[in-house]
CSV table of C-alpha atoms in Angstrom, one decimal:
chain,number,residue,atom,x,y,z
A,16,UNK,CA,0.0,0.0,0.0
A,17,UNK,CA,2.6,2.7,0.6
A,18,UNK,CA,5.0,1.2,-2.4
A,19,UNK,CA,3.5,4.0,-4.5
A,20,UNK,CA,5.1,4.1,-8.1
A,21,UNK,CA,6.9,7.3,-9.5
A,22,UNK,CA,3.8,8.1,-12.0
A,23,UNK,CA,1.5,7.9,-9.0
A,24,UNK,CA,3.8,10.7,-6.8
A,25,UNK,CA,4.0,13.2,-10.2
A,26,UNK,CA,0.2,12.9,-9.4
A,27,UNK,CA,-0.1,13.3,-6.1
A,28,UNK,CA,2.1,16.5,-5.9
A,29,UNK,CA,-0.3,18.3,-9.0
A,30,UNK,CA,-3.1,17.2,-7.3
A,31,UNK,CA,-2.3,18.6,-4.0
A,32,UNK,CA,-0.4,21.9,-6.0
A,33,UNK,CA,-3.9,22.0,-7.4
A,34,UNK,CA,-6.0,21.7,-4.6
A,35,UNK,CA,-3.3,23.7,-2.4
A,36,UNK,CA,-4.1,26.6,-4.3
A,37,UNK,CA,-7.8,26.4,-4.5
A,38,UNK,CA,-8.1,25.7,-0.3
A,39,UNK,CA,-5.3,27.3,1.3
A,40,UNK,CA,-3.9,30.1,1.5
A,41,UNK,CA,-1.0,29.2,-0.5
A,42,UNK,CA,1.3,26.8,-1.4
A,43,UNK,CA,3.7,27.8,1.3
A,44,UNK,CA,0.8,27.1,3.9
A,45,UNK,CA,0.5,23.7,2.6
A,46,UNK,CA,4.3,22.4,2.8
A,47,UNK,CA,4.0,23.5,6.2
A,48,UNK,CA,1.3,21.9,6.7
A,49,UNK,CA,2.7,18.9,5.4
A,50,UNK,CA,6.1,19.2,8.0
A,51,UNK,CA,3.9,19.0,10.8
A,52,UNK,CA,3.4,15.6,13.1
A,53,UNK,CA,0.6,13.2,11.4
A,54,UNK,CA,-1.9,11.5,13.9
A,55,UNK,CA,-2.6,8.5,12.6
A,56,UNK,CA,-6.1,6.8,13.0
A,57,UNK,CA,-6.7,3.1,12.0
A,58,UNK,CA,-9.8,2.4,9.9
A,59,UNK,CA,-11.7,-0.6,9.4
A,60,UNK,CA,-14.2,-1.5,6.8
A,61,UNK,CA,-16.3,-4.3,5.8
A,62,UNK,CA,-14.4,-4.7,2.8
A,63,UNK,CA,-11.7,-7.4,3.4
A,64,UNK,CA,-9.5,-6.9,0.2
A,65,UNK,CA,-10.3,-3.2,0.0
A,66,UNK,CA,-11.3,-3.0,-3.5
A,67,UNK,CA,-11.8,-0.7,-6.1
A,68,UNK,CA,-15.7,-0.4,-5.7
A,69,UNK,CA,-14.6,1.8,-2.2
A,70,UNK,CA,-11.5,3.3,-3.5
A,71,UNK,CA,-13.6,6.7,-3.7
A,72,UNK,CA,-12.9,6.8,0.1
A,73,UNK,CA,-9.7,4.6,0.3
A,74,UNK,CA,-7.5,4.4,-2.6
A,75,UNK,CA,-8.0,8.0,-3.6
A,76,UNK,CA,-7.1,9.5,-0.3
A,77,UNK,CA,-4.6,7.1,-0.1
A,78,UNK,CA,-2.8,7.9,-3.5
A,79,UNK,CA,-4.4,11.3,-3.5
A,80,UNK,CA,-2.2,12.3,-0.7
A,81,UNK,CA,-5.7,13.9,0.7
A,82,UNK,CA,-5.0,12.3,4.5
A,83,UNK,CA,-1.6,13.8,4.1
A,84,UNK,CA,-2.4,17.1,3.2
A,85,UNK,CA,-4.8,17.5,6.1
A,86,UNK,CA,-2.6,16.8,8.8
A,87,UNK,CA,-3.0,13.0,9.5
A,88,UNK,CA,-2.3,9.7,8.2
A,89,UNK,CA,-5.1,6.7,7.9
A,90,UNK,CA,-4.4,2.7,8.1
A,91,UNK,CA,-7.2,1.2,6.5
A,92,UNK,CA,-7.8,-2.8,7.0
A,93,UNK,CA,-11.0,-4.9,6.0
A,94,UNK,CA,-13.2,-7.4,7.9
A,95,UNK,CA,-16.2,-9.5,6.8
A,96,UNK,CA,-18.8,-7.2,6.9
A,97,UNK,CA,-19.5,-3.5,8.1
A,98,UNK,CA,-21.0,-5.5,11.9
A,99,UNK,CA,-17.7,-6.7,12.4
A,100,UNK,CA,-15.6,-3.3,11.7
A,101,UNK,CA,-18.3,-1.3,14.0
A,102,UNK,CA,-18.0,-3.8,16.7
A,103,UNK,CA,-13.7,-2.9,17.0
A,104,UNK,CA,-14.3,1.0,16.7
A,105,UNK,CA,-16.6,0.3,19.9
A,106,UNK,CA,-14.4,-2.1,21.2
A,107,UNK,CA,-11.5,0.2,20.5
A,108,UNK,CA,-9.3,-2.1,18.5
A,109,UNK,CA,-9.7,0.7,16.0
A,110,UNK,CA,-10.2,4.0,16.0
A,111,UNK,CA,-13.2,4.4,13.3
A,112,UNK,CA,-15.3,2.2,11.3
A,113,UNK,CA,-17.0,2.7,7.6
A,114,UNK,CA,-20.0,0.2,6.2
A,115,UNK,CA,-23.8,0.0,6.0
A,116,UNK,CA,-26.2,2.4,7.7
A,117,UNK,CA,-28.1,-0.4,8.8
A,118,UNK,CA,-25.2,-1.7,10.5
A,119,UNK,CA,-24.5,1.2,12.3
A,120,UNK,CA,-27.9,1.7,13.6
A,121,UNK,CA,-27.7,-2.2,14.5
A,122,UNK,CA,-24.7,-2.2,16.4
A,123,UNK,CA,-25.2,0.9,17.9
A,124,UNK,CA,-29.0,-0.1,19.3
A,125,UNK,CA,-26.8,-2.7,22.0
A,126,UNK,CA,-23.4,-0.3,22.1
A,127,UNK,CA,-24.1,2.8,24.3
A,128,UNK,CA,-20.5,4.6,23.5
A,129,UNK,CA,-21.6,4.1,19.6
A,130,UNK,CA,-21.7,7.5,18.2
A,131,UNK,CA,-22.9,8.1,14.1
A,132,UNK,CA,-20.4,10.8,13.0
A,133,UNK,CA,-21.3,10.5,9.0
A,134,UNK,CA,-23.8,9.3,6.7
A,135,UNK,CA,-24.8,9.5,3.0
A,136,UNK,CA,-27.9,11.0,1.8
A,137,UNK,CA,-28.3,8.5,-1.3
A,138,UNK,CA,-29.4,4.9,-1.6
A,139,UNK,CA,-26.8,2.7,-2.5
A,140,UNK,CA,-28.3,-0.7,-1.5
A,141,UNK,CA,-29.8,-3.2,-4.2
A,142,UNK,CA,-30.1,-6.7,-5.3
A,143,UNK,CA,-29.1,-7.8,-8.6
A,144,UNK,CA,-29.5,-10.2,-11.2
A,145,UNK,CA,-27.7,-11.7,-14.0
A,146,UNK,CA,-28.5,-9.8,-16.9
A,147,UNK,CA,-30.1,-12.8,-19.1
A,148,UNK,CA,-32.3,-13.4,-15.9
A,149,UNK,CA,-36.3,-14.1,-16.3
A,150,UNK,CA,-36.6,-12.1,-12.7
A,151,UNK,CA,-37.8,-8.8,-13.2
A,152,UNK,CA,-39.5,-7.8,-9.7
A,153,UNK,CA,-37.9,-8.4,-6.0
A,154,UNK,CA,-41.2,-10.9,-5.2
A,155,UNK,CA,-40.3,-12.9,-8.1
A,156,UNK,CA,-37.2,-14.0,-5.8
A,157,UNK,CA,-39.6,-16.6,-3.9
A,158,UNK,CA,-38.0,-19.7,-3.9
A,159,UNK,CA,-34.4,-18.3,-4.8
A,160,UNK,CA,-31.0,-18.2,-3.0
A,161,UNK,CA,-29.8,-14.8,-3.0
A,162,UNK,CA,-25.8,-14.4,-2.4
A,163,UNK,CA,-24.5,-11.6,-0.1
A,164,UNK,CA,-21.1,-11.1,0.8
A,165,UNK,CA,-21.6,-12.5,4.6
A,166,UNK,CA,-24.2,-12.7,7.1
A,167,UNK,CA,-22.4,-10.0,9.1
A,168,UNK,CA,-22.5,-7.8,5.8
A,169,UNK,CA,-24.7,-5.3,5.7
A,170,UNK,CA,-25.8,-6.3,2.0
A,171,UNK,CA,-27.7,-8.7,4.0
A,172,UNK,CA,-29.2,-6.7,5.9
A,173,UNK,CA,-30.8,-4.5,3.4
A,174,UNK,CA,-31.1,-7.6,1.3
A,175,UNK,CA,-33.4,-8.6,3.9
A,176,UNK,CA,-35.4,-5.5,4.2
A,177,UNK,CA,-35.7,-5.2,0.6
A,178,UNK,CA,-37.3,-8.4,0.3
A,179,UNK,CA,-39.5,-8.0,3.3
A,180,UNK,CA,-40.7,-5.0,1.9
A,181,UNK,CA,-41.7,-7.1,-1.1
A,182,UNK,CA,-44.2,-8.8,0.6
A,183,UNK,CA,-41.9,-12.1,1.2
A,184,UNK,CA,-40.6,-13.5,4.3
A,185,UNK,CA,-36.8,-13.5,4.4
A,186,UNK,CA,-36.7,-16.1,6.8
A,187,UNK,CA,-39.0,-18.6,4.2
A,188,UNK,CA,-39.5,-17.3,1.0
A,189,UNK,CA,-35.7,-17.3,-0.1
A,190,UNK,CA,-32.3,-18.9,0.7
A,191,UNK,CA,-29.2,-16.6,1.7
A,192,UNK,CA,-26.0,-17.9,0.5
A,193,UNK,CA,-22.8,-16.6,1.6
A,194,UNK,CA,-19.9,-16.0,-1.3
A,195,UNK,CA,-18.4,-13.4,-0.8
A,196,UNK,CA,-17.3,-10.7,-3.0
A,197,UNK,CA,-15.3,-10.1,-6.8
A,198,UNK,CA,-14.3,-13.6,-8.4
A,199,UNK,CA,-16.1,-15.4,-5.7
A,200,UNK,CA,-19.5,-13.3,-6.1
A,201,UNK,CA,-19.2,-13.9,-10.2
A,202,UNK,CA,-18.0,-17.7,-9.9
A,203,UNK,CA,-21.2,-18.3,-7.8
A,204,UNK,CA,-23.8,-16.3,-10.5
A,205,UNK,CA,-22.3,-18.4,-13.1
A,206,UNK,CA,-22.5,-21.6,-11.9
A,207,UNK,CA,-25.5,-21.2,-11.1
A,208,UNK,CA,-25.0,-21.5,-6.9
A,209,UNK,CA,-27.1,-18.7,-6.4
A,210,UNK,CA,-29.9,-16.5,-8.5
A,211,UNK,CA,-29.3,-13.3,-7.3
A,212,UNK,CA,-27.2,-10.8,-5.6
A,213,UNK,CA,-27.6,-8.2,-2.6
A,214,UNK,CA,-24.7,-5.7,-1.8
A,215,UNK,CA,-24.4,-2.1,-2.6
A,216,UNK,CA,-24.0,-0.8,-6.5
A,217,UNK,CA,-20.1,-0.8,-6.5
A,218,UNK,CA,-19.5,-4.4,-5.1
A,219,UNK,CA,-22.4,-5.7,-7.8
A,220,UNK,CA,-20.4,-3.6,-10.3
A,221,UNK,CA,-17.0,-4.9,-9.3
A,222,UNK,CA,-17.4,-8.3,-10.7
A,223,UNK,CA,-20.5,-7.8,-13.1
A,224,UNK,CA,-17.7,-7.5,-16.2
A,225,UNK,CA,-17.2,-11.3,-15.1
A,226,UNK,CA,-20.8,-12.6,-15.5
A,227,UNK,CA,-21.6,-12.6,-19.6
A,228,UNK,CA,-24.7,-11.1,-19.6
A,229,UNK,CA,-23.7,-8.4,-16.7
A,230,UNK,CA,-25.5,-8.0,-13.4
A,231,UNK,CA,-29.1,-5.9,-13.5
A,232,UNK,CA,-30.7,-4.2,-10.7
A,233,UNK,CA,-33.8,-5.0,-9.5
A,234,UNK,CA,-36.5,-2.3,-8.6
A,235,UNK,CA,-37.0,-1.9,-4.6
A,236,UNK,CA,-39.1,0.1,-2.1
A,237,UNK,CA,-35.5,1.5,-0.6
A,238,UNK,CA,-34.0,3.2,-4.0
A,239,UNK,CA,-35.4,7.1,-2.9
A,240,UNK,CA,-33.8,6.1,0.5
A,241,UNK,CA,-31.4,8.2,2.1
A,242,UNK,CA,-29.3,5.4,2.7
A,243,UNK,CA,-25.6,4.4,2.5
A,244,UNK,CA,-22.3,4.5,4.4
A,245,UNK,CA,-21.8,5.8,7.7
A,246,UNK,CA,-19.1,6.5,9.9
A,247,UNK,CA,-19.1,4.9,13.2
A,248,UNK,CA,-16.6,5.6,16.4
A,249,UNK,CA,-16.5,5.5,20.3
A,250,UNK,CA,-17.9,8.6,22.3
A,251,UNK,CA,-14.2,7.8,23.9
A,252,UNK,CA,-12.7,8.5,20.8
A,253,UNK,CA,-14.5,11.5,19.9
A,254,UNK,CA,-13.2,13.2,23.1
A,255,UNK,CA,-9.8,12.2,22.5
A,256,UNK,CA,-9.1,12.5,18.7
A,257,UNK,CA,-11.8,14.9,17.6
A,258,UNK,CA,-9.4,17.7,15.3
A,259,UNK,CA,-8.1,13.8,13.4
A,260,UNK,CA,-11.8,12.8,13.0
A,261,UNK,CA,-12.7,16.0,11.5
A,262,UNK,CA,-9.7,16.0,9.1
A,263,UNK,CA,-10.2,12.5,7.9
A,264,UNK,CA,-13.9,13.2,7.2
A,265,UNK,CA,-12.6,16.3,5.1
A,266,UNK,CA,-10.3,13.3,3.4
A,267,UNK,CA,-13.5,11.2,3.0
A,268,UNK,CA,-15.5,13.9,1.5
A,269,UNK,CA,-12.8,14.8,-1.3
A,270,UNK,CA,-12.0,11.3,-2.2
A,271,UNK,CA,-16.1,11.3,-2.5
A,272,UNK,CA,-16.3,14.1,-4.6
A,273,UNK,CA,-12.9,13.8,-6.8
A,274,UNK,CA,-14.6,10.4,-7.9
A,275,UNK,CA,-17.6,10.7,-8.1
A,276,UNK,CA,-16.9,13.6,-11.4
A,277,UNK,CA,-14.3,11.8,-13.1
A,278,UNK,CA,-14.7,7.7,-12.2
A,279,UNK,CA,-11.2,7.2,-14.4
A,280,UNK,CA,-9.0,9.2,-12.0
A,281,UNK,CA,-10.8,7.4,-9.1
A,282,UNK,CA,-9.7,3.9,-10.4
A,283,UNK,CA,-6.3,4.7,-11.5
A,284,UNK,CA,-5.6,6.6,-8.1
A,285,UNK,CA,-6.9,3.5,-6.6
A,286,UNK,CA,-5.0,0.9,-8.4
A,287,UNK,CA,-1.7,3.1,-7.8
A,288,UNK,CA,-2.2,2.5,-4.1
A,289,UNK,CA,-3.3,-1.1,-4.5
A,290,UNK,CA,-1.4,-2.2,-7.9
A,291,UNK,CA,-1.9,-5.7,-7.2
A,292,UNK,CA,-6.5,-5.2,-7.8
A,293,UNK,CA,-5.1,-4.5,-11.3
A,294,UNK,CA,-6.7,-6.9,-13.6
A,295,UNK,CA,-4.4,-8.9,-15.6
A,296,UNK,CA,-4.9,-10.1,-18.9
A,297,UNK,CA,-6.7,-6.4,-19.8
A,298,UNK,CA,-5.2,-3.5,-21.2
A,299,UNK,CA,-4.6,-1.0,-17.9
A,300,UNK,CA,-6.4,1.7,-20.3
A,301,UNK,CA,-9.6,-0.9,-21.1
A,302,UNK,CA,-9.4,-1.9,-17.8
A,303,UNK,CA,-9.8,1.2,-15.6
A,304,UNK,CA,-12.7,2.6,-18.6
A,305,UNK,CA,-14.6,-0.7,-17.7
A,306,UNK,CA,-14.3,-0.3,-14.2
A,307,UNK,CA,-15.1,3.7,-14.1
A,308,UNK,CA,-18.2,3.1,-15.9
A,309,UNK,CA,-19.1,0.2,-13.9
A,310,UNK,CA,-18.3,2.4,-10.7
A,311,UNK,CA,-20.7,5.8,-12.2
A,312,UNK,CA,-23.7,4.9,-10.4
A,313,UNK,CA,-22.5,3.5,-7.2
A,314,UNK,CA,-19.8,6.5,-6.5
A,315,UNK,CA,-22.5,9.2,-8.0
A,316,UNK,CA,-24.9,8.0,-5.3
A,317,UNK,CA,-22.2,8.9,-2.7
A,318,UNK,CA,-21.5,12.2,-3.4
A,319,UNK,CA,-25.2,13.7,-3.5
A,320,UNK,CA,-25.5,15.8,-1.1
A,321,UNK,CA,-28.4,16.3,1.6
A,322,UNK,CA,-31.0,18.5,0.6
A,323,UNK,CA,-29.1,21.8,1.9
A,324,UNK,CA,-26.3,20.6,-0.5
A,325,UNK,CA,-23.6,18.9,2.4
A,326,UNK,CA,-22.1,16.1,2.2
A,327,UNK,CA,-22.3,13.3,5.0
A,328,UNK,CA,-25.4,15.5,6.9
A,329,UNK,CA,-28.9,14.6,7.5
A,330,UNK,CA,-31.2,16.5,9.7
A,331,UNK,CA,-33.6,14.5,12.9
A,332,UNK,CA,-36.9,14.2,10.8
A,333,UNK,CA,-34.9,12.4,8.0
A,334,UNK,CA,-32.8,9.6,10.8
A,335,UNK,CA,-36.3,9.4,12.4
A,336,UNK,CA,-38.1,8.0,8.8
A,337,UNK,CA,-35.2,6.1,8.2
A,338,UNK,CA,-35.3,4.0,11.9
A,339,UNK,CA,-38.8,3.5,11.3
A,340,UNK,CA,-38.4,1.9,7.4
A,341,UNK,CA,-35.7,0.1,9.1
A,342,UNK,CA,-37.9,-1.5,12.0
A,343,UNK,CA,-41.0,-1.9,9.9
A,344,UNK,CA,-38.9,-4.0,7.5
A,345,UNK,CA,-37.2,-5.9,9.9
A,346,UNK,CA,-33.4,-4.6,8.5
A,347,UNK,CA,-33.0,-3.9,12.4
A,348,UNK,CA,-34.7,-5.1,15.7
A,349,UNK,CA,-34.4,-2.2,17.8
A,350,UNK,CA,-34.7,1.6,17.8
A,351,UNK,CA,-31.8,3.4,18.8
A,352,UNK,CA,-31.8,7.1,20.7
A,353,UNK,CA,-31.1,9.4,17.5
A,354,UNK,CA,-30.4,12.5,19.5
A,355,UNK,CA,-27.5,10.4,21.3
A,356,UNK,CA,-26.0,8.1,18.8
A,357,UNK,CA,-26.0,10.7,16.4
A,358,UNK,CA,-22.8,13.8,16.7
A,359,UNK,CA,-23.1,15.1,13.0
A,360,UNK,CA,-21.2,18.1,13.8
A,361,UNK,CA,-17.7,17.1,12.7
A,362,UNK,CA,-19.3,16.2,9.5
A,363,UNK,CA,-20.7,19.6,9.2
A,364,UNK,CA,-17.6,21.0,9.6
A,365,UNK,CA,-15.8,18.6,7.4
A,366,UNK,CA,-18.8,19.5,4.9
A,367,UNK,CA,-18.3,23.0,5.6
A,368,UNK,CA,-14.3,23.0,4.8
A,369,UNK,CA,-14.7,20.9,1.6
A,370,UNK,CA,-14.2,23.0,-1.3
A,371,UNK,CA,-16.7,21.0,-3.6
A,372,UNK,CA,-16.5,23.5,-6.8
A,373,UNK,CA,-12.3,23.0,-6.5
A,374,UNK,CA,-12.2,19.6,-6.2
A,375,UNK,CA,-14.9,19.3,-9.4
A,376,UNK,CA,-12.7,21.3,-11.3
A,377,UNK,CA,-9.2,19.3,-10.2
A,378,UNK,CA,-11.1,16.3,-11.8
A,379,UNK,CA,-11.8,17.7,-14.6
A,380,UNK,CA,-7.9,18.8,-15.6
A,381,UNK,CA,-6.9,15.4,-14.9
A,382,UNK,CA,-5.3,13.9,-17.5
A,383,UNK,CA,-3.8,10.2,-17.3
């Protein structure tokens, strides 16, 4: 992860000249920024091989030198689902956690010290098909086995939910098979070991260029949801590392933003701080087109912004609507205390010090 190649560091320092000029005050303000002592926070996802399809918030940052330009340093390390990350940020065996919302509301119904510091204002949750598949509605799924990465995912989660609110019982009326994600996710469609897929649009999209007919999305009663990532950490840790928290949600928001308008740089920044996801076998150029258009959708739907345009914010009415869908749908079991799980006022700042407009433009001069 930190072998980054000589192409990669010609980028990172006219990314950061670029972005050093549109943010600070000038470029003399941002070396010594750089100078100064990096906290460094360890970061968990429920993404065991970190792959592309979340290189919006970890490659890009990463290779972007974002983290590094705003004053800290993030380890990032994957588990087998978003429950499992959530559960060490509580436990303090990291310092924050990324996955599902529905995880987070989840693990923080039975975690009192679980505080909500982020979440996304778009749905990203779905269940897929093969693209050749006779399935064209979620109730059509009776009977099926639907794959999800793990039972501690929170694609199974939602998968659940999303077929509840279908009018089937997810307990019954289909079979959940765990296969993981990538090659594993595309071996299973093709042989047939399972009939459908739940997840969110970028781990669908990751291995849908391996399944023949691609992988199509099925229309559910969560698609107008507010209803993505979130960022989940101690109330311990907020007290003791809140400046760090701030700056690496600033880092989340850019990564966020830099992909989401130009899907090519976010996959080539990614693969430069992971070079061994790089497909072999493909042209790199074919390669990181397929994968950026594969990626549109799922890293689009992370970057809208709330309805008073910020990113990672959502105000109490919203939370409230989104517990209840989750309860009535049985996606969790119980309701948590929104007005103390939630502390959405570092992402308000982060929101606040992210230059959107500059960081649309840097994409846009990118050149590979």
């Amino acid at each position: 992860m930190n072998l980054i190649h000589a192409s990669t560091r010609a980028l990172i320092g006219w990314m950061l000249a670029v972005l050093g000029s549109a943010a600070l005050p000038g470029l003399e303000a941002q070396a010594q920024a750089q100078t100064l002592p990096k906290q460094t926070l360890s970061v968990s996802i429920g993404d065991p091989i970190l792959s592309v399809h979340n290189g919006n918030i970890i490659g890009v940052p990463i290779a972007g030198g974002l983290y590094e330009r705003n004053g800290i340093q993030a380890k990032w390390t994957g588990t087998q689902g978003a429950t499992l990350s959530m559960q060490a940020a509580l436990a303090g065996s990291v310092d924050v956690a990324v996955g599902g919302t529905s995880a987070a509301f989840l693990v923080a119904a039975s975690a009192p010290n679980a505080r909500i510091i982020r979440l996304d204002a778009a749905n990203v949750w779905n269940i897929a098909v093969p693209g050749d598949s006779r399935i064209k509605t979620i109730a059509e799924l009776k009977g099926k086995r639907i794959g999800v990465q793990a039972l501690a995912a929170a694609g199974y989660l939602f998968a659940r939910g999303i077929v509840a609110a279908a009018g089937l019982d997810p307990d019954a009326d289909v079979r959940w098979v765990p296969v993981g994600v990538g090659a594993q996710a595309a071996s299973a469609i093709r042989s047939g070991e399972i009939d459908a897929y739940g997840a969110n649009y970028g781990i669908t999209a990751q291995f849908a260029r391996r399944v023949s007919q691609g992988m199509r999305f099925l229309p559910s009663a969560f698609d107008e949801l507010p209803n993505g990532f979130a960022v989940v950490v101690s109330a311990e840790q907020i007290q003791k590392n809140r400046p760090a928290l701030v700056a690496f949600l600033k880092s989340y928001n850019e990564g966020i933003v830099l992909s989401a308008a130009n899907p090519a740089m976010g996959v080539t920044l990614h693969w430069n701080a992971f070079p061994n996801q790089r497909p072999s076998g493909t042209p790199l150029p074919e390669a990181i087109a397929e994968t950026a258009e594969g990626l549109t959708r799922s890293w689009g739907a992370f970057a809208t912004p709330s309805a008073d345009g910020r990113l990672g914010i959502a105000n109490r009415e919203a939370l409230a609507k989104l517990q209840d869908l989750y309860l009535r749908h049985g996606i969790t079991k119980k309701a948590i205390d929104i007005d103390r799980v939630f502390d959405l006022s570092m992402a308000d700042e982060a929101a606040r010090r992210t230059d959107v407009d500059a960081l649309k433009r840097t994409a846009a001069a990118w050149r590979p």
